[in-house]
Short mmCIF file of C-alpha atoms in Angstrom, two decimals:
data_model
loop_
_atom_site.label_atom_id
_atom_site.label_comp_id
_atom_site.label_asym_id
_atom_site.label_seq_id
_atom_site.Cartn_x
_atom_site.Cartn_y
_atom_site.Cartn_z
CA ASP Q 1 104.58 65.79 -27.46
CA ALA Q 2 107.24 65.64 -30.04
CA LYS Q 3 108.98 62.32 -31.09
CA THR Q 4 112.67 61.64 -31.69
CA THR Q 5 113.76 58.75 -34.23
CA GLN Q 6 117.15 56.90 -34.12
CA PRO Q 7 118.84 54.33 -35.63
CA ASN Q 8 118.52 51.13 -33.53
CA SER Q 9 122.49 50.74 -33.30
CA MET Q 10 126.03 51.56 -34.67
CA GLU Q 11 129.61 50.36 -35.05
CA SER Q 12 132.52 52.73 -34.89
CA ASN Q 13 135.98 52.00 -34.06
CA GLU Q 14 138.00 52.80 -31.10
CA GLU Q 15 139.80 56.25 -31.42
CA GLU Q 16 137.74 57.48 -34.29
CA PRO Q 17 134.82 60.27 -34.10
CA VAL Q 18 131.38 59.06 -34.08
CA HIS Q 19 128.35 60.66 -35.51
CA LEU Q 20 124.79 59.78 -33.86
CA PRO Q 21 121.81 61.23 -35.81
CA CYS Q 22 118.56 61.98 -34.66
CA ASN Q 23 115.70 63.06 -36.50
CA HIS Q 24 113.07 65.22 -34.47
CA SER Q 25 110.67 66.88 -37.35
CA THR Q 26 107.97 67.80 -35.31
CA ILE Q 27 110.26 69.82 -32.84
CA SER Q 28 108.36 72.99 -31.37
CA GLY Q 29 110.06 76.05 -31.20
CA THR Q 30 110.51 76.14 -27.31
CA ASP Q 31 111.65 72.17 -27.23
CA TYR Q 32 115.17 71.58 -25.97
CA ILE Q 33 117.33 68.91 -27.74
CA HIS Q 34 119.04 66.68 -24.83
CA TRP Q 35 121.08 63.74 -25.20
CA TYR Q 36 121.80 61.03 -22.55
CA ARG Q 37 123.67 57.84 -22.57
CA GLN Q 38 122.93 54.67 -20.87
CA LEU Q 39 125.95 52.55 -19.78
CA PRO Q 40 125.01 48.80 -19.16
CA SER Q 41 123.92 48.37 -15.88
CA GLN Q 42 123.45 51.66 -15.07
CA GLY Q 43 121.02 54.86 -14.73
CA PRO Q 44 120.57 57.46 -17.57
CA GLU Q 45 123.50 60.22 -17.67
CA TYR Q 46 123.20 63.59 -18.86
CA VAL Q 47 125.64 64.06 -21.83
CA ILE Q 48 124.36 67.26 -23.61
CA HIS Q 49 121.77 69.37 -24.90
CA GLY Q 50 121.03 72.47 -26.95
CA LEU Q 51 118.08 74.92 -28.11
CA THR Q 52 119.64 76.31 -31.54
CA SER Q 53 122.93 76.62 -31.73
CA ASN Q 54 125.86 74.03 -31.86
CA VAL Q 55 127.42 73.08 -28.51
CA ASN Q 56 130.20 71.88 -26.98
CA ASN Q 57 131.49 70.03 -23.72
CA ARG Q 58 133.77 68.08 -22.18
CA MET Q 59 132.28 64.84 -23.16
CA ALA Q 60 130.59 65.50 -26.80
CA SER Q 61 129.64 67.94 -29.24
CA LEU Q 62 125.68 68.73 -30.43
CA ALA Q 63 125.15 69.64 -34.09
CA ILE Q 64 121.68 71.09 -34.48
CA ALA Q 65 120.55 71.65 -38.34
CA GLU Q 66 119.45 75.12 -39.26
CA ASP Q 67 115.35 74.12 -39.39
CA ARG Q 68 115.95 72.31 -36.02
CA LYS Q 69 114.49 69.15 -37.33
CA SER Q 70 117.66 66.85 -36.89
CA SER Q 71 120.61 66.85 -34.79
CA THR Q 72 123.90 65.11 -34.62
CA LEU Q 73 125.78 63.93 -31.27
CA ILE Q 74 129.77 63.77 -32.14
CA LEU Q 75 132.03 61.76 -29.99
CA HIS Q 76 135.42 63.11 -31.31
CA ARG Q 77 137.38 60.13 -30.33
CA ALA Q 78 135.34 57.07 -29.20
CA THR Q 79 136.74 54.60 -26.45
CA LEU Q 80 135.55 51.59 -25.24
CA ARG Q 81 134.04 52.91 -22.40
CA ASP Q 82 131.86 55.09 -24.37
CA ALA Q 83 129.96 51.73 -25.62
CA ALA Q 84 126.61 52.78 -24.21
CA VAL Q 85 122.70 53.50 -25.81
CA TYR Q 86 122.53 57.04 -26.65
CA TYR Q 87 118.79 58.32 -26.35
CA CYS Q 88 118.10 61.85 -28.11
CA ILE Q 89 114.92 63.08 -26.45
CA LEU Q 90 113.11 66.60 -26.30
CA ARG Q 91 112.23 68.65 -23.54
CA PRO Q 92 109.98 71.58 -23.09
CA MET Q 93 111.26 74.62 -22.09
CA ASP Q 94 108.65 74.64 -18.92
CA SER Q 95 108.86 71.03 -18.29
CA ASN Q 96 111.37 68.01 -17.52
CA TYR Q 97 108.89 65.02 -16.83
CA GLN Q 98 107.55 65.52 -20.42
CA LEU Q 99 110.71 63.72 -21.93
CA ILE Q 100 109.34 60.68 -24.24
CA TRP Q 101 112.09 58.34 -24.31
CA GLY Q 102 112.82 55.88 -27.37
CA ALA Q 103 114.29 52.97 -27.59
CA GLY Q 104 117.54 55.16 -28.49
CA THR Q 105 120.72 53.95 -30.55
CA LYS Q 106 123.08 51.18 -28.81
CA LEU Q 107 126.77 52.75 -30.02
CA ILE Q 108 129.25 49.39 -30.46
CA ILE Q 109 132.50 50.20 -30.10
CA LYS Q 110 135.23 48.04 -31.64
CA PRO Q 111 138.83 48.14 -30.23
CA ASP L 1 128.13 59.03 -8.87
CA SER L 2 125.39 61.22 -9.73
CA GLY L 3 124.24 62.24 -6.21
CA VAL L 4 120.79 60.14 -6.50
CA THR L 5 120.99 57.25 -4.17
CA GLN L 6 118.01 54.39 -4.85
CA THR L 7 117.67 51.36 -2.57
CA PRO L 8 117.26 48.47 -2.76
CA LYS L 9 119.43 48.02 -5.81
CA HIS L 10 118.11 44.43 -6.16
CA LEU L 11 114.39 43.08 -4.95
CA ILE L 12 113.21 39.82 -5.41
CA THR L 13 109.52 38.89 -4.72
CA ALA L 14 106.24 37.21 -5.49
CA THR L 15 103.20 38.11 -7.35
CA GLY L 16 100.61 39.84 -4.75
CA GLN L 17 103.09 41.20 -2.79
CA ARG L 18 103.71 45.02 -2.23
CA VAL L 19 107.08 46.53 -2.09
CA THR L 20 108.72 49.91 -1.61
CA LEU L 21 111.38 51.38 -3.35
CA ARG L 22 113.59 54.58 -2.00
CA CYS L 23 115.37 57.42 -3.34
CA SER L 24 117.11 60.25 -2.06
CA PRO L 25 117.70 63.26 -4.70
CA ARG L 26 121.30 65.12 -4.97
CA SER L 27 121.32 67.40 -2.44
CA GLY L 28 119.38 70.82 -2.91
CA ASP L 29 117.06 69.02 -5.62
CA LEU L 30 113.39 69.62 -5.06
CA SER L 31 112.30 67.60 -7.92
CA VAL L 32 112.05 63.70 -8.16
CA TYR L 33 110.75 61.55 -10.97
CA TRP L 34 110.28 58.08 -10.98
CA TYR L 35 111.00 55.92 -14.37
CA GLN L 36 110.32 52.46 -15.14
CA GLN L 37 112.37 50.57 -17.72
CA SER L 38 111.59 47.24 -19.08
CA LEU L 39 113.47 44.71 -20.56
CA ASP L 40 114.95 46.25 -24.15
CA GLN L 41 112.75 49.26 -23.48
CA GLY L 42 113.15 53.30 -23.24
CA LEU L 43 112.21 54.86 -20.42
CA GLN L 44 108.82 55.03 -19.33
CA PHE L 45 107.46 58.27 -17.19
CA LEU L 46 105.73 57.14 -14.31
CA ILE L 47 105.15 60.63 -11.80
CA HIS L 48 106.62 63.50 -10.68
CA TYR L 49 107.11 65.37 -7.27
CA TYR L 50 108.36 68.80 -6.48
CA ASN L 51 108.88 69.81 -3.37
CA GLY L 52 106.30 67.21 -1.72
CA GLU L 53 103.54 67.94 -4.19
CA GLU L 54 102.65 65.73 -7.21
CA ARG L 55 103.19 67.76 -10.31
CA ALA L 56 102.76 65.25 -13.02
CA LYS L 57 101.63 61.67 -13.89
CA GLY L 58 102.74 59.65 -16.53
CA ASN L 59 101.84 55.98 -17.28
CA ILE L 60 101.65 55.04 -13.70
CA LEU L 61 98.94 52.08 -12.75
CA GLU L 62 96.66 52.62 -10.01
CA ARG L 63 98.55 49.97 -7.66
CA PHE L 64 101.31 52.01 -8.29
CA SER L 65 101.62 54.95 -6.06
CA ALA L 66 104.23 57.52 -4.93
CA GLN L 67 105.38 60.31 -2.34
CA GLN L 68 107.93 62.95 -1.43
CA PHE L 69 108.45 63.51 2.29
CA PRO L 70 109.77 66.61 3.80
CA ASP L 71 113.45 65.79 3.79
CA LEU L 72 112.50 65.27 -0.23
CA HIS L 73 113.27 61.72 -0.24
CA SER L 74 110.66 59.61 -2.25
CA GLU L 75 109.18 56.54 -2.15
CA LEU L 76 107.52 54.94 -4.97
CA ASN L 77 104.81 52.09 -3.69
CA LEU L 78 104.18 49.19 -5.85
CA SER L 79 101.41 46.29 -4.73
CA SER L 80 99.69 43.58 -6.15
CA LEU L 81 102.75 42.79 -8.28
CA GLU L 82 102.42 41.03 -11.40
CA LEU L 83 104.81 39.40 -13.50
CA GLY L 84 105.16 42.19 -15.73
CA ASP L 85 105.93 44.95 -13.21
CA SER L 86 109.53 42.95 -13.07
CA ALA L 87 111.83 46.01 -14.44
CA LEU L 88 114.24 48.21 -13.15
CA TYR L 89 113.03 51.18 -11.86
CA PHE L 90 114.96 54.58 -11.93
CA CYS L 91 114.57 57.84 -9.72
CA ALA L 92 115.89 61.28 -11.04
CA SER L 93 116.58 64.59 -9.66
CA SER L 94 116.60 67.44 -11.13
CA GLY L 95 117.57 71.41 -10.21
CA SER L 96 117.79 74.12 -12.20
CA GLY L 97 119.03 73.87 -15.80
CA GLY L 98 116.87 71.06 -16.96
CA LYS L 99 119.25 68.54 -16.49
CA LEU L 100 118.14 64.87 -15.25
CA PHE L 101 120.26 63.08 -12.90
CA PHE L 102 119.44 59.16 -12.07
CA GLY L 103 120.15 56.99 -9.60
CA SER L 104 121.47 53.40 -10.29
CA GLY L 105 118.11 52.22 -10.04
CA THR L 106 116.57 49.59 -8.59
CA GLN L 107 115.93 45.86 -10.53
CA LEU L 108 112.71 44.07 -9.36
CA SER L 109 111.91 40.75 -10.20
CA VAL L 110 108.29 39.49 -9.40
CA LEU L 111 108.45 35.78 -9.39
#
């Protein structure tokens, strides 16, 4: 199964945009790119996912490189409530259970 | 609120004991997944059930077992508990679309 690589931690100032990178150089053509986040003492929460094109929703935007070997989760205006661990994971098109979760990126928001 | 309910929230027990963790999926979701999260680690996939049938096994120990009942709730049974089994155990459900919805977890402490 393809794996992802993320920085261990990132810091950002409140009300500024945040770009969280993810490398997935061994991604296959049928793997979706999913992002989840886990707030302290909570279960992971779905953020966004995409296949080839950039995606936007009310929580974030997902920018996918043309070769699909990397992606970036964009929080347009970070708040203190966005402080969490962000996981970038790959999901094969025909499965959910093969999700391989790395350690994620711990996002620290400074007021 | 994800719609996935896990009980109990906290469980403290002794080595060698057996415990049962319970999960009720979102209304209408047929799939239930169990994950283990040790301190400061990513999530480890344990097992997946779909409509009462086991679909996939991950890194689940032989001392652990699970089942999904006709009403779609699921139970994860952990026996002969060891100190290393102390962790957060998450249940997730999914319908169509590939998104996982996680419960708030059961914190298991084995003393």
